[in-house]
Amino acid sequence: MAGQERTTRRGQTSPRRLPAEVLLDDVSQVTDVPTEFKNIVYSGSDIKPTDAYPRGTRAIQLQDSAVQSWFLQTFGRNQRRITCECERSDEPSMVQALHLSNGDTLNGKLATADNRLTKWLASGMTDEQILQEVYLTCLARLPSPADQNGILTELRQATTPEDRRSALEDILWAILSSREFLLNNRLFFHHLHPKKQAITSSRRRSIAPSPPPFPPFTLGFSIFRSPQMQLC
């Protein structure tokens, strides 16, 4: 009874979206494309270049909230106008959904010529091997049989290298914009699915269990980029 009560209480834990800086760093790490911070926004909307943050600087290392970043601004970065963490916002919004769908953060990193996807394709791996790498790198788990079968069916329709890359970019985009990636849900998933997969790779996010079949990323869905996002 006590164990059942404990599980029930933990099962009511509400997943929360990752902080803006952590989320941007996660996207940069998964795609292997660092975010560049080149400008400072001053009062009066005056924008000046800065060389204080070399390429490879992580968003969590930024010392100034005035560093220009539309992604951080959109996802509720603390503006540091007052000395209170309450200034940070973790509320979902349509602007966030549109930025994930049409903005240059995800789309630009996925289209970069020397990103992680390019290296996977150049290695000669099969579609199934690349798909496993995508899931392990993004979600620290292997794809479910339903997801794997559905995605591989889509990939087999690619008749040229360009079509194959475009399909894989869409798959990566779908995962990076899914709730499983966007939310800090490890405790929630752990008590719903206690079986863990042992993943030993320093470049993967963490050791995590297989999650429940959340609606945003189960294959009966369109994996191709669209403005229909589920952030809440």
C-alpha positions as a printed NumPy array, in Angstrom:
array([[  0.   ,   0.   ,   0.   ],
       [  2.789,   2.347,   0.916],
       [  4.571,   1.573,  -2.342],
       [  1.383,   2.16 ,  -4.297],
       [  0.843,   5.497,  -2.557],
       [  4.422,   6.513,  -3.272],
       [  4.055,   5.652,  -6.965],
       [  0.765,   7.547,  -7.179],
       [  2.283,  10.67 ,  -5.688],
       [  5.301,  10.539,  -7.948],
       [  3.066,   9.884, -10.953],
       [  1.4  ,  13.251, -10.34 ],
       [  4.684,  15.106, -10.784],
       [  4.226,  17.711, -13.5  ],
       [  6.974,  17.757, -16.148],
       [  8.444,  21.216, -16.727],
       [ 10.074,  22.686, -19.775],
       [ 13.845,  22.949, -19.66 ],
       [ 15.2  ,  26.456, -18.955],
       [ 15.92 ,  28.484, -22.075],
       [ 19.718,  28.283, -21.736],
       [ 19.737,  24.542, -21.067],
       [ 17.41 ,  23.873, -23.991],
       [ 19.545,  25.882, -26.415],
       [ 22.695,  24.1  , -25.235],
       [ 20.957,  20.738, -25.674],
       [ 20.032,  21.57 , -29.261],
       [ 23.592,  22.72 , -29.956],
       [ 25.044,  19.547, -28.449],
       [ 22.721,  17.195, -30.307],
       [ 23.336,  18.845, -33.693],
       [ 27.036,  19.464, -32.933],
       [ 26.634,  23.072, -34.11 ],
       [ 27.644,  25.671, -31.483],
       [ 25.5  ,  28.766, -31.083],
       [ 27.35 ,  32.01 , -31.748],
       [ 26.734,  35.054, -29.564],
       [ 27.996,  38.077, -31.466],
       [ 25.934,  41.065, -30.368],
       [ 24.885,  42.952, -27.239],
       [ 21.526,  44.764, -27.133],
       [ 21.737,  48.045, -25.186],
       [ 18.976,  50.313, -23.934],
       [ 17.111,  51.977, -26.744],
       [ 17.55 ,  48.888, -28.974],
       [ 21.117,  49.868, -29.822],
       [ 22.966,  46.729, -30.978],
       [ 26.752,  46.503, -30.891],
       [ 29.065,  43.591, -31.764],
       [ 31.063,  41.804, -29.09 ],
       [ 33.977,  39.372, -29.126],
       [ 33.584,  38.418, -25.466],
       [ 32.012,  35.068, -26.31 ],
       [ 34.128,  32.918, -28.66 ],
       [ 32.598,  30.164, -30.777],
       [ 31.693,  27.241, -28.552],
       [ 30.492,  29.352, -25.634],
       [ 27.45 ,  27.711, -24.049],
       [ 24.295,  29.664, -23.301],
       [ 24.603,  28.854, -19.59 ],
       [ 28.023,  30.58 , -19.625],
       [ 26.685,  33.952, -20.775],
       [ 27.476,  36.618, -18.216],
       [ 25.098,  39.22 , -19.617],
       [ 21.371,  38.833, -20.242],
       [ 21.668,  41.551, -22.879],
       [ 23.469,  39.165, -25.257],
       [ 21.327,  39.001, -28.365],
       [ 19.529,  35.669, -28.793],
       [ 16.017,  35.424, -30.14 ],
       [ 15.787,  31.816, -28.939],
       [ 16.656,  32.703, -25.329],
       [ 14.307,  35.673, -25.375],
       [ 11.469,  33.589, -26.804],
       [ 11.877,  30.797, -24.258],
       [ 11.831,  33.036, -21.213],
       [ 15.422,  33.922, -20.333],
       [ 15.733,  35.846, -17.076],
       [ 16.201,  39.495, -18.095],
       [ 17.861,  40.362, -14.736],
       [ 15.981,  43.629, -14.419],
       [ 15.17 ,  42.714, -10.834],
       [ 16.89 ,  40.4  ,  -8.348],
       [ 14.289,  37.653,  -8.501],
       [ 14.179,  34.313, -10.27 ],
       [ 10.443,  34.922, -10.758],
       [ 11.408,  37.095, -13.714],
       [ 12.136,  33.903, -15.687],
       [  9.144,  32.548, -17.604],
       [  8.518,  28.885, -18.361],
       [  5.073,  29.392, -19.883],
       [  4.507,  27.928, -23.363],
       [  3.474,  30.303, -26.114],
       [  2.587,  30.361, -29.788],
       [  5.773,  32.357, -30.46 ],
       [  7.826,  29.436, -29.119],
       [  5.925,  26.991, -31.316],
       [  6.465,  29.14 , -34.398],
       [ 10.149,  29.609, -33.605],
       [ 10.684,  25.846, -33.323],
       [  8.781,  25.308, -36.541],
       [ 10.033,  28.164, -38.715],
       [ 12.885,  29.825, -36.815],
       [ 16.525,  29.64 , -37.777],
       [ 17.736,  27.957, -34.568],
       [ 16.619,  24.381, -35.236],
       [ 16.34 ,  24.69 , -39.   ],
       [ 19.693,  26.425, -39.33 ],
       [ 21.539,  23.879, -37.201],
       [ 19.936,  20.956, -39.043],
       [ 20.92 ,  22.42 , -42.426],
       [ 24.532,  23.207, -41.443],
       [ 26.948,  21.381, -43.726],
       [ 29.251,  19.957, -41.037],
       [ 26.729,  19.032, -38.35 ],
       [ 26.33 ,  15.666, -36.638],
       [ 23.875,  14.4  , -39.243],
       [ 26.425,  15.005, -42.001],
       [ 28.969,  12.926, -40.082],
       [ 26.484,  10.089, -39.616],
       [ 25.679,  10.063, -43.316],
       [ 29.364,  10.165, -44.276],
       [ 30.122,   7.184, -42.02 ],
       [ 28.149,   4.825, -44.247],
       [ 25.713,   3.738, -41.541],
       [ 22.378,   2.21 , -42.502],
       [ 19.08 ,   3.982, -41.89 ],
       [ 18.425,   1.769, -38.871],
       [ 21.842,   2.546, -37.358],
       [ 21.409,   6.279, -37.894],
       [ 17.934,   6.146, -36.374],
       [ 19.317,   4.452, -33.264],
       [ 22.045,   7.095, -33.019],
       [ 19.432,   9.851, -33.354],
       [ 17.358,   8.455, -30.503],
       [ 20.316,   7.725, -28.25 ],
       [ 21.799,  11.17 , -28.806],
       [ 18.532,  13.087, -28.402],
       [ 16.568,  11.014, -25.882],
       [ 19.079,   8.567, -24.383],
       [ 16.944,   5.617, -25.409],
       [ 16.352,   3.376, -28.394],
       [ 13.289,   3.929, -30.596],
       [ 10.188,   1.911, -29.833],
       [  9.319,  -0.786, -32.407],
       [  6.369,   1.3  , -33.631],
       [  8.495,   4.429, -34.078],
       [ 11.311,   2.503, -35.74 ],
       [  9.04 ,   0.731, -38.225],
       [  7.181,   3.917, -39.106],
       [ 10.297,   6.039, -39.567],
       [ 12.149,   3.398, -41.579],
       [  9.124,   3.141, -43.866],
       [  9.397,   6.884, -44.511],
       [ 13.151,   6.684, -45.069],
       [ 12.818,   3.885, -47.621],
       [ 10.818,   6.251, -49.82 ],
       [ 13.892,   8.468, -50.269],
       [ 15.31 ,   7.806, -53.733],
       [ 18.293,  10.216, -53.679],
       [ 20.912,  11.207, -51.086],
       [ 19.284,  14.642, -50.907],
       [ 15.873,  13.129, -50.158],
       [ 17.397,  10.864, -47.513],
       [ 19.08 ,  13.779, -45.761],
       [ 15.924,  15.87 , -45.939],
       [ 13.908,  13.039, -44.36 ],
       [ 16.479,  12.603, -41.586],
       [ 16.462,  16.347, -40.924],
       [ 12.684,  16.17 , -40.539],
       [ 13.002,  13.249, -38.126],
       [ 15.563,  15.128, -36.034],
       [ 13.358,  18.217, -36.08 ],
       [ 10.359,  16.187, -34.908],
       [ 12.304,  14.765, -31.966],
       [ 13.919,  18.074, -30.988],
       [ 10.513,  19.744, -30.911],
       [  8.76 ,  16.912, -29.041],
       [  7.683,  17.14 , -25.425],
       [ 10.006,  14.306, -24.492],
       [ 12.978,  16.455, -25.499],
       [ 11.647,  19.821, -24.347],
       [ 10.493,  18.787, -20.883],
       [ 12.453,  17.914, -17.762],
       [ 10.503,  14.706, -17.237],
       [ 12.993,  12.125, -15.976],
       [ 11.366,  11.604, -12.559],
       [  7.931,  11.375, -14.16 ],
       [  9.069,   8.779, -16.674],
       [ 11.027,   6.782, -14.099],
       [  8.002,   5.907, -12.002],
       [  5.829,   5.098, -14.988],
       [  8.456,   2.952, -16.657],
       [ 11.025,   1.682, -14.147],
       [ 13.046,  -0.342, -16.677],
       [ 16.148,   1.576, -17.71 ],
       [ 18.393,   1.137, -20.704],
       [ 22.098,   1.128, -19.968],
       [ 23.694,   3.748, -22.169],
       [ 27.361,   4.467, -21.676],
       [ 28.398,   7.381, -23.824],
       [ 29.658,  10.716, -22.599],
       [ 28.04 ,  12.594, -25.47 ],
       [ 24.545,  11.403, -24.62 ],
       [ 22.337,  13.448, -22.353],
       [ 21.803,  11.033, -19.435],
       [ 20.753,   7.515, -18.539],
       [ 16.996,   7.513, -18.838],
       [ 14.149,   5.01 , -18.995],
       [ 11.859,   4.404, -21.938],
       [  9.083,   7.   , -21.73 ],
       [  5.364,   6.434, -22.065],
       [  3.844,   6.833, -25.531],
       [  3.373,  10.608, -25.453],
       [  1.146,  11.857, -28.296],
       [  3.611,  14.349, -29.859],
       [  6.032,  11.709, -31.071],
       [  4.306,   8.464, -31.874],
       [  4.309,   7.412, -35.455],
       [  0.94 ,   7.811, -36.926],
       [  2.067,  11.409, -36.95 ],
       [  3.573,  13.441, -39.742],
       [  7.298,  13.658, -39.115],
       [  7.614,  16.516, -41.55 ],
       [  7.982,  20.059, -40.332],
       [  4.759,  21.925, -39.631],
       [  3.644,  24.72 , -37.262],
       [  1.505,  22.327, -35.203],
       [  3.462,  22.082, -31.943],
       [  2.443,  20.612, -28.596],
       [  4.327,  22.445, -25.882],
       [  1.927,  22.155, -22.988]])
